[in-house]
Coordinates of C-alpha atoms in Angstrom, one line a residue:
Chain Z
X1 CA -10.6 18.2 -9.5
X2 CA -10.1 21.9 -8.9
X3 CA -13.5 22.1 -7.1
X4 CA -12.8 19.1 -4.9
X5 CA -9.4 20.4 -3.9
X6 CA -10.7 23.9 -3.2
X7 CA -10.5 23.3 0.6
X8 CA -6.8 22.6 0.5
X9 CA -6.1 25.3 -2.0
X10 CA -7.8 27.8 0.2
X11 CA -6.0 26.7 3.3
X12 CA -2.5 26.3 2.0
X13 CA -2.4 28.4 -1.1
X14 CA 1.0 28.3 -2.9
X15 CA 2.7 26.9 0.2
X16 CA 1.2 23.6 -0.8
X17 CA 3.7 23.3 -3.7
X18 CA 6.7 24.5 -1.7
X19 CA 6.1 22.8 1.7
X20 CA 7.9 19.6 2.5
X21 CA 5.7 18.8 5.4
X22 CA 3.0 16.1 5.1
X23 CA 1.5 15.3 8.4
X24 CA -2.0 13.8 8.4
X25 CA -2.3 14.0 12.2
X26 CA -1.9 17.7 12.3
X27 CA -3.6 18.2 9.0
X28 CA -0.6 20.0 7.5
X29 CA 0.0 19.1 3.9
X30 CA 2.6 20.1 1.4
X31 CA 3.5 18.4 -1.9
X32 CA 7.1 19.4 -2.6
X33 CA 8.6 16.0 -1.7
X34 CA 6.1 14.2 -3.9
X35 CA 6.8 16.5 -6.9
X36 CA 10.5 16.0 -6.4
X37 CA 10.1 12.2 -6.2
X38 CA 8.0 12.0 -9.3
X39 CA 10.2 14.2 -11.4
X40 CA 13.6 12.8 -10.3
X41 CA 12.5 9.2 -10.6
X42 CA 11.0 9.7 -14.0
X43 CA 13.9 11.6 -15.5
X44 CA 16.4 9.3 -14.0
X45 CA 14.5 6.4 -15.6
X46 CA 14.5 8.2 -18.9
X47 CA 18.3 8.8 -18.6
X48 CA 18.9 5.1 -18.0
X49 CA 16.4 3.9 -20.5
X50 CA 17.1 6.1 -23.5
X51 CA 20.6 4.9 -24.4
X52 CA 19.6 1.3 -23.9
X53 CA 16.4 1.7 -26.0
X54 CA 18.2 3.4 -28.9
X55 CA 21.0 0.8 -28.8
X56 CA 18.5 -2.0 -28.9
X57 CA 16.4 -0.4 -31.6
X58 CA 19.5 0.2 -33.8
X59 CA 20.6 -3.4 -33.2
X60 CA 17.2 -4.7 -34.1
X61 CA 16.7 -2.6 -37.3
X62 CA 20.1 -2.2 -38.7
X63 CA 22.5 -4.9 -37.5
X64 CA 20.9 -8.2 -36.6
X65 CA 19.6 -10.8 -39.1
X66 CA 15.9 -10.8 -39.9
X67 CA 15.1 -14.2 -38.2
X68 CA 16.6 -13.1 -34.9
X69 CA 14.9 -9.7 -35.2
X70 CA 11.3 -10.9 -35.1
X71 CA 11.8 -13.1 -32.0
X72 CA 13.9 -10.6 -30.2
X73 CA 11.5 -7.7 -30.8
X74 CA 8.7 -10.0 -29.7
X75 CA 10.5 -10.7 -26.4
X76 CA 11.1 -7.0 -25.8
X77 CA 7.5 -6.1 -26.6
X78 CA 6.3 -8.7 -24.2
X79 CA 8.1 -6.7 -21.5
X80 CA 5.5 -4.0 -22.0
X81 CA 2.7 -6.4 -21.4
X82 CA 3.8 -7.4 -17.9
X83 CA 1.5 -5.9 -15.2
X84 CA 3.2 -3.3 -13.1
X85 CA 2.4 -5.1 -9.9
X86 CA 4.6 -8.0 -11.1
X87 CA 7.4 -5.5 -11.7
X88 CA 6.9 -4.3 -8.2
X89 CA 7.2 -7.8 -6.7
X90 CA 10.2 -8.6 -8.8
X91 CA 11.6 -5.3 -7.7
X92 CA 11.2 -6.0 -4.0
X93 CA 12.2 -9.6 -4.0
X94 CA 14.9 -9.7 -6.7
X95 CA 16.1 -6.3 -7.6
X96 CA 16.2 -4.7 -4.1
X97 CA 18.4 -7.3 -2.5
X98 CA 20.7 -7.3 -5.6
X99 CA 20.9 -3.5 -5.4
X100 CA 21.8 -3.7 -1.8
X101 CA 24.5 -6.4 -2.1
X102 CA 26.0 -5.6 -5.4
X103 CA 25.1 -2.4 -7.3
X104 CA 24.9 0.1 -4.4
X105 CA 28.2 -0.9 -2.8
X106 CA 29.8 -0.8 -6.2
X107 CA 28.4 2.7 -6.9
X108 CA 29.5 3.9 -3.5
X109 CA 33.0 2.6 -3.9
X110 CA 33.5 4.2 -7.3
X111 CA 31.4 7.4 -7.1
X112 CA 31.2 7.6 -3.3
X113 CA 32.6 11.2 -3.4
X114 CA 29.4 12.4 -5.0
X115 CA 26.5 13.1 -2.6
X116 CA 24.2 11.0 -4.8
X117 CA 25.8 7.8 -3.8
X118 CA 26.4 8.3 -0.1
X119 CA 24.5 7.1 3.0
X120 CA 23.0 3.9 4.1
X121 CA 22.2 1.3 1.4
X122 CA 18.7 0.0 1.9
X123 CA 18.2 -1.7 -1.4
X124 CA 14.9 0.1 -1.9
X125 CA 14.8 3.8 -2.7
X126 CA 14.9 6.4 -5.4
X127 CA 17.5 4.7 -7.6
X128 CA 15.8 1.3 -7.4
X129 CA 12.5 2.8 -8.4
X130 CA 14.2 4.6 -11.3
X131 CA 15.7 1.3 -12.5
X132 CA 12.3 -0.4 -12.4
X133 CA 10.8 2.4 -14.3
X134 CA 13.6 2.3 -16.8
X135 CA 12.9 -1.4 -17.5
X136 CA 9.2 -0.6 -17.8
X137 CA 9.6 2.2 -20.4
X138 CA 12.4 0.6 -22.4
X139 CA 10.1 -1.5 -24.6
X140 CA 7.9 1.5 -25.4
X141 CA 10.9 3.7 -26.5
X142 CA 12.5 0.8 -28.3
X143 CA 9.4 -0.1 -30.3
X144 CA 8.9 3.5 -31.4
X145 CA 12.5 4.1 -32.2
X146 CA 12.6 0.9 -34.2
X147 CA 9.5 1.9 -36.2
X148 CA 10.9 5.3 -36.9
X149 CA 14.2 3.8 -38.1
X150 CA 12.3 1.4 -40.3
X151 CA 10.4 4.4 -41.9
X152 CA 13.6 5.9 -43.2
X153 CA 13.7 5.2 -47.0
X154 CA 16.1 2.4 -48.0
X155 CA 17.2 4.5 -50.9
X156 CA 18.7 7.0 -48.4
X157 CA 20.7 4.3 -46.7
X158 CA 21.9 2.9 -49.9
X159 CA 22.9 6.3 -51.1
X160 CA 25.0 6.7 -48.0
X161 CA 26.6 3.4 -48.4
X162 CA 27.2 4.1 -52.1
X163 CA 29.1 7.2 -51.2
X164 CA 31.4 5.0 -49.1
X165 CA 29.9 5.4 -45.7
X166 CA 30.8 2.8 -43.1
X167 CA 28.0 1.0 -41.3
X168 CA 28.5 3.2 -38.2
X169 CA 28.2 6.3 -40.4
X170 CA 25.1 4.9 -41.9
X171 CA 23.5 4.3 -38.5
X172 CA 24.5 7.8 -37.4
X173 CA 22.8 9.3 -40.4
X174 CA 19.6 7.2 -39.7
X175 CA 19.5 8.3 -36.1
X176 CA 20.0 11.9 -37.1
X177 CA 17.0 11.7 -39.4
X178 CA 14.9 9.8 -36.9
X179 CA 15.6 12.1 -33.9
X180 CA 12.2 13.8 -33.7
X181 CA 10.6 10.3 -33.7
X182 CA 13.0 9.1 -31.0
X183 CA 12.2 12.1 -28.9
X184 CA 8.5 11.4 -29.3
X185 CA 9.1 7.9 -28.1
X186 CA 11.1 9.2 -25.1
X187 CA 8.2 11.6 -24.2
X188 CA 5.7 8.7 -24.3
X189 CA 8.0 6.7 -22.0
X190 CA 8.4 9.6 -19.7
X191 CA 4.6 10.0 -19.5
X192 CA 4.3 6.4 -18.5
X193 CA 7.1 6.8 -15.9
X194 CA 5.4 9.9 -14.3
X195 CA 2.1 8.2 -13.9
X196 CA 3.4 4.7 -12.9
X197 CA 2.1 3.8 -9.4
X198 CA 2.2 0.3 -8.2
X199 CA 5.7 -0.8 -9.2
X200 CA 7.2 2.4 -7.9
X201 CA 5.2 2.3 -4.6
X202 CA 6.6 -1.1 -3.8
X203 CA 10.3 -0.2 -4.2
X204 CA 10.6 3.5 -3.6
X205 CA 10.4 3.4 0.2
X206 CA 7.5 5.8 0.5
X207 CA 9.1 8.4 2.7
X208 CA 8.2 12.1 2.2
X209 CA 11.7 13.6 2.2
X210 CA 14.2 15.2 -0.2
X211 CA 17.7 13.9 0.2
X212 CA 20.6 14.2 -2.2
X213 CA 21.4 10.5 -2.0
X214 CA 19.7 8.4 -4.5
X215 CA 19.9 5.5 -2.1
X216 CA 17.4 7.2 0.3
X217 CA 13.7 6.4 0.1
X218 CA 11.4 8.9 -1.5
X219 CA 7.8 9.3 -2.5
X220 CA 5.9 10.1 -5.7
X221 CA 2.6 11.8 -6.3
X222 CA 0.9 8.8 -7.8
X223 CA 2.1 6.6 -4.8
X224 CA 0.8 9.0 -2.1
X225 CA -2.6 9.1 -3.8
X226 CA -2.8 5.3 -4.1
X227 CA -1.6 4.8 -0.5
X228 CA -3.6 7.3 1.4
X229 CA -6.8 7.9 -0.5
X230 CA -8.7 4.8 0.6
X231 CA -8.1 5.6 4.3
X232 CA -8.0 9.3 4.2
X233 CA -10.0 10.4 7.2
X234 CA -10.5 14.2 7.2
X235 CA -12.0 16.2 4.5
X236 CA -8.8 18.2 4.3
X237 CA -6.6 15.2 3.6
X238 CA -8.9 14.1 0.8
X239 CA -8.9 17.5 -0.6
X240 CA -5.1 17.7 -0.4
X241 CA -4.7 14.4 -2.1
X242 CA -6.9 15.6 -4.9
X243 CA -4.7 18.7 -5.2
X244 CA -1.7 16.4 -5.5
X245 CA -3.6 14.8 -8.4
X246 CA -4.2 18.2 -9.9
X247 CA -0.5 19.0 -9.6
X248 CA 0.4 15.6 -11.2
X249 CA -1.9 16.5 -14.0
X250 CA -0.1 19.9 -14.3
X251 CA 3.3 18.4 -14.3
X252 CA 2.4 15.9 -17.0
X253 CA 1.0 18.7 -19.0
X254 CA 4.1 20.9 -18.6
X255 CA 6.5 18.0 -19.4
X256 CA 4.5 17.1 -22.5
X257 CA 4.3 20.7 -23.8
X258 CA 8.0 21.1 -23.2
X259 CA 8.7 17.9 -25.2
X260 CA 6.4 19.2 -27.9
X261 CA 8.4 22.4 -28.1
X262 CA 11.6 20.4 -28.2
X263 CA 10.4 18.2 -31.0
X264 CA 9.2 21.2 -32.9
X265 CA 12.5 23.0 -32.6
X266 CA 14.4 19.9 -33.6
X267 CA 12.3 19.2 -36.6
X268 CA 12.4 22.8 -37.7
X269 CA 16.2 22.8 -37.7
X270 CA 16.2 19.7 -39.9
Chain K
X1 CA -31.2 -16.6 -43.5
X2 CA -32.6 -13.5 -41.9
X3 CA -35.3 -15.5 -40.3
X4 CA -32.8 -17.9 -38.8
X5 CA -30.8 -15.1 -37.4
X6 CA -33.8 -13.3 -35.9
X7 CA -35.0 -16.6 -34.4
X8 CA -31.5 -17.1 -32.9
X9 CA -31.4 -13.6 -31.5
X10 CA -34.9 -14.0 -30.0
X11 CA -34.0 -17.3 -28.4
X12 CA -30.9 -15.8 -26.9
X13 CA -32.8 -12.9 -25.6
X14 CA -35.5 -15.1 -24.2
X15 CA -33.1 -17.3 -22.3
X16 CA -31.0 -14.4 -21.1
X17 CA -34.2 -12.7 -19.8
X18 CA -35.2 -15.9 -18.0
X19 CA -31.8 -16.2 -16.4
X20 CA -31.8 -12.7 -15.3
X21 CA -35.1 -13.0 -13.6
X22 CA -34.0 -16.0 -11.6
X23 CA -30.8 -14.2 -10.6
X24 CA -32.6 -11.1 -9.4
X25 CA -34.9 -13.2 -7.2
X26 CA -31.9 -14.8 -5.6
X27 CA -29.4 -12.0 -5.5
X28 CA -31.9 -9.8 -3.8
X29 CA -30.5 -11.5 -0.8
X30 CA -27.0 -10.3 -1.3
X31 CA -25.6 -8.5 1.7
X32 CA -22.7 -6.1 1.2
X33 CA -20.1 -5.2 3.7
X34 CA -16.8 -3.4 3.5
X35 CA -14.0 -2.4 5.8
X36 CA -10.9 -3.5 7.6
X37 CA -8.3 -5.7 5.9
X38 CA -7.1 -7.0 9.3
X39 CA -10.0 -9.4 10.0
X40 CA -10.5 -10.3 6.4
X41 CA -9.2 -13.9 6.7
X42 CA -11.6 -14.8 9.4
X43 CA -14.5 -12.9 8.0
X44 CA -14.2 -14.7 4.7
X45 CA -14.0 -18.0 6.5
X46 CA -17.1 -17.1 8.4
X47 CA -19.1 -16.1 5.4
X48 CA -18.1 -19.3 3.7
X49 CA -19.0 -21.5 6.6
X50 CA -22.2 -19.7 7.2
X51 CA -23.3 -19.9 3.6
X52 CA -23.1 -23.7 4.0
X53 CA -25.6 -23.6 6.8
X54 CA -27.9 -21.0 5.3
X55 CA -27.9 -21.1 1.5
X56 CA -29.7 -17.7 1.1
X57 CA -27.2 -15.8 3.2
X58 CA -24.9 -14.4 0.5
X59 CA -22.6 -12.0 2.2
X60 CA -20.1 -10.1 0.2
X61 CA -17.2 -8.4 2.0
X62 CA -14.7 -6.0 0.4
X63 CA -11.6 -5.5 2.5
X64 CA -10.9 -1.9 1.6
X65 CA -9.5 -0.7 4.9
X66 CA -11.0 0.5 8.2
X67 CA -11.3 4.1 7.1
X68 CA -13.1 3.0 3.9
X69 CA -15.5 0.8 5.9
X70 CA -16.5 3.8 8.1
X71 CA -16.9 6.0 5.0
X72 CA -19.1 3.4 3.2
X73 CA -21.4 2.8 6.2
X74 CA -21.7 6.5 6.7
X75 CA -22.7 7.0 3.1
X76 CA -25.1 4.1 3.5
X77 CA -23.7 2.2 0.5
X78 CA -23.1 -1.0 2.4
X79 CA -25.2 -3.0 4.8
X80 CA -22.4 -3.2 7.4
X81 CA -18.9 -1.8 7.9
X82 CA -15.9 -3.1 9.7
X83 CA -13.1 -1.3 11.5
X84 CA -10.2 -2.1 13.7
X85 CA -10.4 1.2 15.6
X86 CA -13.7 2.2 17.0
X87 CA -15.4 5.1 15.3
X88 CA -14.8 8.5 16.9
X89 CA -17.7 10.4 18.4
X90 CA -17.6 12.8 15.5
X91 CA -17.8 9.9 13.0
X92 CA -20.7 8.3 14.8
X93 CA -22.5 11.6 14.9
X94 CA -22.1 12.1 11.2
X95 CA -23.2 8.5 10.3
X96 CA -26.2 8.7 12.6
X97 CA -27.5 12.0 11.4
X98 CA -26.9 11.2 7.7
X99 CA -28.9 7.9 7.9
X100 CA -31.3 8.9 10.7
X101 CA -30.3 5.8 12.5
X102 CA -27.9 4.8 15.2
X103 CA -24.8 2.8 14.6
X104 CA -23.6 0.0 16.9
X105 CA -20.2 -1.5 17.4
X106 CA -20.0 -5.3 17.6
X107 CA -16.6 -6.6 18.6
X108 CA -15.8 -9.9 16.7
X109 CA -12.3 -11.1 17.5
X110 CA -9.1 -9.9 19.0
X111 CA -6.1 -9.3 16.9
X112 CA -2.5 -8.3 17.7
X113 CA 0.2 -6.3 16.1
X114 CA 3.7 -7.7 16.4
X115 CA 7.2 -6.3 15.8
X116 CA 8.9 -8.4 13.2
X117 CA 12.6 -8.1 12.7
X118 CA 15.3 -9.4 10.5
X119 CA 18.6 -9.9 12.3
X120 CA 20.7 -12.7 10.8
X121 CA 22.8 -14.7 13.1
X122 CA 20.9 -14.2 16.3
X123 CA 19.0 -16.8 18.3
X124 CA 16.1 -16.4 20.7
X125 CA 13.5 -13.8 20.8
X126 CA 14.3 -10.1 21.0
X127 CA 12.8 -8.4 24.0
X128 CA 11.5 -4.9 23.6
X129 CA 9.8 -2.4 25.8
X130 CA 7.4 0.3 24.7
X131 CA 10.0 2.9 25.5
X132 CA 12.6 1.3 23.2
X133 CA 10.0 0.8 20.4
X134 CA 9.1 4.4 20.6
X135 CA 12.8 5.3 20.6
X136 CA 13.4 3.3 17.4
X137 CA 10.4 4.7 15.6
X138 CA 11.3 8.3 16.7
X139 CA 14.8 7.8 15.3
X140 CA 16.4 8.3 18.8
X141 CA 17.7 4.7 18.9
X142 CA 19.6 4.3 15.8
X143 CA 21.7 1.1 16.2
X144 CA 20.9 -2.4 17.2
X145 CA 23.7 -2.4 19.8
X146 CA 22.2 0.7 21.5
X147 CA 22.7 0.4 25.3
X148 CA 18.9 0.5 25.8
X149 CA 18.3 -2.5 23.6
X150 CA 21.3 -4.2 25.1
X151 CA 20.0 -3.8 28.6
X152 CA 16.9 -5.7 27.8
X153 CA 18.6 -8.4 25.8
X154 CA 21.6 -9.5 27.8
X155 CA 21.7 -12.9 26.1
X156 CA 21.6 -11.8 22.5
X157 CA 24.7 -10.7 20.5
X158 CA 23.4 -7.5 19.0
X159 CA 25.3 -6.3 15.9
X160 CA 26.7 -2.8 15.4
X161 CA 24.3 -2.1 12.5
X162 CA 21.9 0.7 11.8
X163 CA 18.3 -0.2 12.4
X164 CA 16.2 0.0 9.2
X165 CA 12.8 1.1 10.4
X166 CA 9.8 0.0 8.3
X167 CA 6.2 1.2 8.7
X168 CA 2.9 1.2 6.9
X169 CA 2.6 4.0 4.5
X170 CA -1.1 3.6 3.7
X171 CA -3.6 4.5 6.3
X172 CA -4.5 1.5 8.4
X173 CA -6.1 0.1 11.5
X174 CA -2.8 -1.6 12.2
X175 CA -1.0 1.7 12.4
X176 CA -3.8 3.0 14.7
X177 CA -3.3 0.2 17.1
X178 CA 0.4 0.5 17.0
X179 CA 0.5 4.3 17.6
X180 CA -2.3 4.0 20.2
X181 CA 0.1 1.8 22.2
X182 CA 3.1 4.1 21.7
X183 CA 1.0 7.1 22.6
X184 CA 0.1 5.4 25.9
X185 CA 3.6 4.4 26.9
X186 CA 5.3 7.6 25.6
X187 CA 3.7 11.0 26.2
X188 CA 6.2 12.6 23.8
X189 CA 5.0 10.3 21.0
X190 CA 1.4 11.4 21.6
X191 CA 2.2 15.1 21.5
X192 CA 4.8 15.1 18.8
X193 CA 3.7 12.3 16.4
X194 CA 0.1 11.5 17.4
X195 CA -2.2 8.5 17.3
X196 CA -4.0 7.9 14.0
X197 CA -4.5 5.5 11.1
X198 CA -1.9 7.5 9.2
X199 CA 0.9 9.4 11.0
X200 CA 4.2 11.0 9.9
X201 CA 6.9 8.7 11.1
X202 CA 10.2 10.7 11.6
X203 CA 12.4 7.9 10.3
X204 CA 12.4 4.8 8.1
X205 CA 10.6 3.7 5.0
X206 CA 7.1 2.6 4.2
X207 CA 5.5 -0.4 2.7
X208 CA 2.0 -0.6 1.4
X209 CA -0.2 -3.0 3.3
X210 CA 0.8 -5.7 5.8
X211 CA 2.3 -7.6 2.9
X212 CA 4.3 -4.7 1.9
X213 CA 5.9 -4.2 5.3
X214 CA 6.4 -8.0 5.6
X215 CA 8.2 -7.9 2.2
X216 CA 10.5 -5.1 3.3
X217 CA 11.5 -6.7 6.6
X218 CA 12.0 -10.0 4.9
X219 CA 14.3 -8.5 2.3
X220 CA 16.2 -6.0 4.3
X221 CA 18.7 -7.2 6.8
X222 CA 18.7 -5.5 10.2
X223 CA 15.3 -4.1 9.7
X224 CA 12.2 -3.9 12.0
X225 CA 8.6 -3.5 11.2
X226 CA 5.1 -3.9 12.6
X227 CA 2.4 -6.1 11.1
X228 CA -0.5 -8.2 12.2
X229 CA 0.4 -11.5 13.8
X230 CA -0.9 -13.6 11.0
X231 CA 1.5 -12.1 8.5
X232 CA 4.5 -12.9 10.8
X233 CA 3.3 -16.5 11.2
X234 CA 2.7 -17.1 7.5
X235 CA 6.1 -15.7 6.6
X236 CA 7.9 -17.4 9.5
X237 CA 9.4 -14.2 10.6
X238 CA 10.7 -13.6 14.1
X239 CA 8.8 -11.2 16.3
X240 CA 9.7 -9.6 19.6
X241 CA 8.4 -10.2 23.1
X242 CA 6.9 -7.0 24.3
X243 CA 7.1 -5.6 27.8
X244 CA 3.6 -5.1 29.2
X245 CA 2.3 -2.7 31.7
X246 CA 3.3 -5.0 34.6
X247 CA 6.9 -5.3 33.3
X248 CA 6.6 -8.8 31.9
X249 CA 7.8 -9.7 28.5
X250 CA 5.1 -11.5 26.6
X251 CA 4.5 -13.0 23.1
X252 CA 1.0 -12.8 21.5
X253 CA -0.7 -16.0 22.2
X254 CA -4.3 -17.0 22.6
X255 CA -4.0 -16.6 26.4
X256 CA -2.1 -13.3 26.4
X257 CA -4.6 -11.7 24.0
X258 CA -7.7 -13.0 25.8
X259 CA -6.2 -11.8 29.1
X260 CA -5.6 -8.3 27.7
X261 CA -9.2 -8.1 26.7
X262 CA -10.4 -9.6 30.0
X263 CA -8.4 -7.1 32.0
X264 CA -9.9 -4.2 30.2
X265 CA -13.5 -5.3 30.6
X266 CA -14.2 -3.4 33.7
X267 CA -13.5 -0.2 31.8
X268 CA -15.7 -1.2 28.8
X269 CA -18.3 1.5 28.1
X270 CA -21.9 0.6 27.1
X271 CA -21.2 1.1 23.4
X272 CA -18.3 -1.3 23.6
X273 CA -15.8 1.1 22.1
X274 CA -12.5 0.6 23.9
X275 CA -8.8 0.4 23.3
X276 CA -7.1 -2.5 25.0
X277 CA -3.5 -1.6 24.3
X278 CA -1.1 -1.6 27.2
X279 CA -3.7 -3.2 29.4
X280 CA -3.2 -4.4 32.9
X281 CA -2.5 -8.0 33.9
X282 CA 0.7 -9.9 34.3
X283 CA 0.5 -12.0 31.2
X284 CA -1.5 -9.8 28.8
X285 CA 0.0 -8.8 25.5
X286 CA 0.1 -5.0 25.2
X287 CA -0.4 -4.3 21.5
X288 CA -3.8 -5.8 20.7
X289 CA -7.2 -4.7 19.7
X290 CA -10.8 -5.7 19.2
X291 CA -11.9 -5.5 15.6
X292 CA -15.5 -4.3 15.1
X293 CA -18.4 -4.8 12.8
X294 CA -20.4 -1.6 12.4
X295 CA -24.1 -1.9 11.7
X296 CA -27.2 0.3 12.0
X297 CA -29.6 -0.5 14.8
X298 CA -32.8 -0.1 12.7
X299 CA -32.7 -2.5 9.8
X300 CA -35.1 -1.4 7.1
X301 CA -34.8 -4.5 4.9
X302 CA -36.4 -7.4 6.6
X303 CA -34.5 -10.2 4.9
X304 CA -31.1 -8.5 5.3
X305 CA -31.7 -7.5 8.9
X306 CA -32.8 -11.0 9.9
X307 CA -29.9 -12.7 8.0
X308 CA -27.3 -10.3 9.5
X309 CA -28.7 -10.9 13.0
X310 CA -28.6 -14.6 12.6
X311 CA -25.2 -14.5 11.1
X312 CA -23.7 -12.4 13.9
X313 CA -25.2 -14.6 16.5
X314 CA -23.7 -17.6 14.8
X315 CA -20.3 -15.9 14.4
X316 CA -20.1 -14.8 18.0
X317 CA -20.8 -18.4 19.2
X318 CA -19.9 -21.2 16.8
X319 CA -17.8 -18.9 14.6
X320 CA -15.3 -18.0 17.3
X321 CA -13.9 -21.5 17.2
X322 CA -12.3 -20.7 13.8
X323 CA -10.4 -17.7 15.3
X324 CA -7.4 -19.4 16.7
X325 CA -6.3 -21.2 13.6
X326 CA -6.2 -18.0 11.7
X327 CA -4.1 -16.1 14.3
X328 CA -6.8 -14.3 16.2
X329 CA -8.1 -14.8 19.7
X330 CA -11.8 -15.4 20.3
X331 CA -13.6 -12.9 22.6
X332 CA -13.6 -13.7 26.3
X333 CA -17.0 -15.0 27.5
X334 CA -17.7 -11.7 29.3
X335 CA -17.2 -9.7 26.1
X336 CA -19.1 -12.0 23.8
X337 CA -22.1 -11.8 26.1
X338 CA -22.1 -8.1 25.8
X339 CA -21.6 -8.3 22.0
X340 CA -24.6 -10.7 21.7
X341 CA -26.7 -8.3 23.7
X342 CA -25.8 -5.7 21.0
X343 CA -26.8 -8.1 18.3
X344 CA -30.1 -8.7 19.9
X345 CA -30.7 -5.0 20.1
X346 CA -30.9 -4.8 16.3
X347 CA -34.4 -4.0 15.3
X348 CA -36.0 -5.1 12.1
X349 CA -38.7 -2.9 10.7

């Protein structure tokens, strides 16, 4: 990858990472908008998905009756098996109109003073892409969190209850013990979100720009590669796209190592 | 037990060998092509119909996009390529020198790009001039009730809503035809944004593929987008009448497309590479284009060369009758004669 992107690395140098301009006609390429789109959409997705996943996992492993548990977890796991193109179609035909008519006007009326929720409501855009991603990574994080919770010895729970802990206190203790595993699940989910291409491409709006508003269209690294690679004409464009791939690789690497460090520090404290 | 298993394995091997041999003999005849997505519906129809006439003619076409088609034929990995925009001099030079051959362009059908829009509560067709379209895509015209749009559509009640501009985000022949047209009607477009398969649009959002843009326009109220005619027809979306070079507002029809091609014929060079956007003629539709099959002049494989030649002759004559049903216009007689000459110039070694 490094070799194939050497043309663009030579021509643009570090500017490639800090330039917002992507103009195939003039052969000027910069990846900042794509890096921004990828990171913001993925972290936003994680932010939405994490509380839901943990809630569902706790519900499945601690609260609900066994018979419901199996069928419910099966249903959630089946979400992970849906191809991303289907999520994309669902996103554009069901979620986007719903966002436009219901969720975005609501957000604007309540939080409209924040720059994140201002501007025109398209339905598609950064926020919609994040929600699609959140739905896609929820089953992964849920499954892992549930398994980690299951791995906590029953004796520990019983001990807690024996000491007079309420159900809520018991769950709190379990979550505290499982935190490194939950973080691991979150990282796995984040990795999936960063690399996701089709579903995001279909709803994010594919516009290389950085705007404060989450309603505005954006563009991710994986999407630009998928969109432009097949028809990329000049050698420089191909080379730049490969460099975008290289950066995507780098970002994934950095995010993963940071997560590793986080898990390491959390487990050491325990 | 062991004996039975080994006999079984041997039998399986024997039969699979036999099968393979038969398949190789037949599939040696497989012809591979790749390129534009825009003519894919008619090409696949042609290959199907032609295979009924000539059982040995197995033509496999991958619709990977015009740029991909040019790339593949340049690399020599396919037997023919297909593209909506003719190859540039540079690309031809590269393909010729790499394969020690010369590439020829064979126009097959005429296609058109239409401006689809989603404006609930309006009746009749919107009328747009090239100037206004360029204004919308440059972000200068922001609202539907802009005086410039109003001036062209006195009968339509235009809402005070922001225009949501949709374009193709992946490189495509459709974008090339569209920007080629805008470049001709608006000099500022040409110098500031450019004419290419993939340009940086100042405003709006992008969908992937014709179906992506169609989906966006269908879902987003008060949006506008550009797609190939067939997608507008299939999805029953409204599309605008476009003002042509003579000041008339026209819809893409069989006649208006054929006329656009006919009116450009006098300017057609010997290699048949020509853009027919914004062409002269009172009734010609201005955003249209030939789509081409790209093939090398010297065919090294006798069977493939002969089959392709026969196929192209059939396509340019009998095959043209399938065009209209699929939203394309057949070539005018004058052009198809020139195209047939090109087919006849293919040499089989």
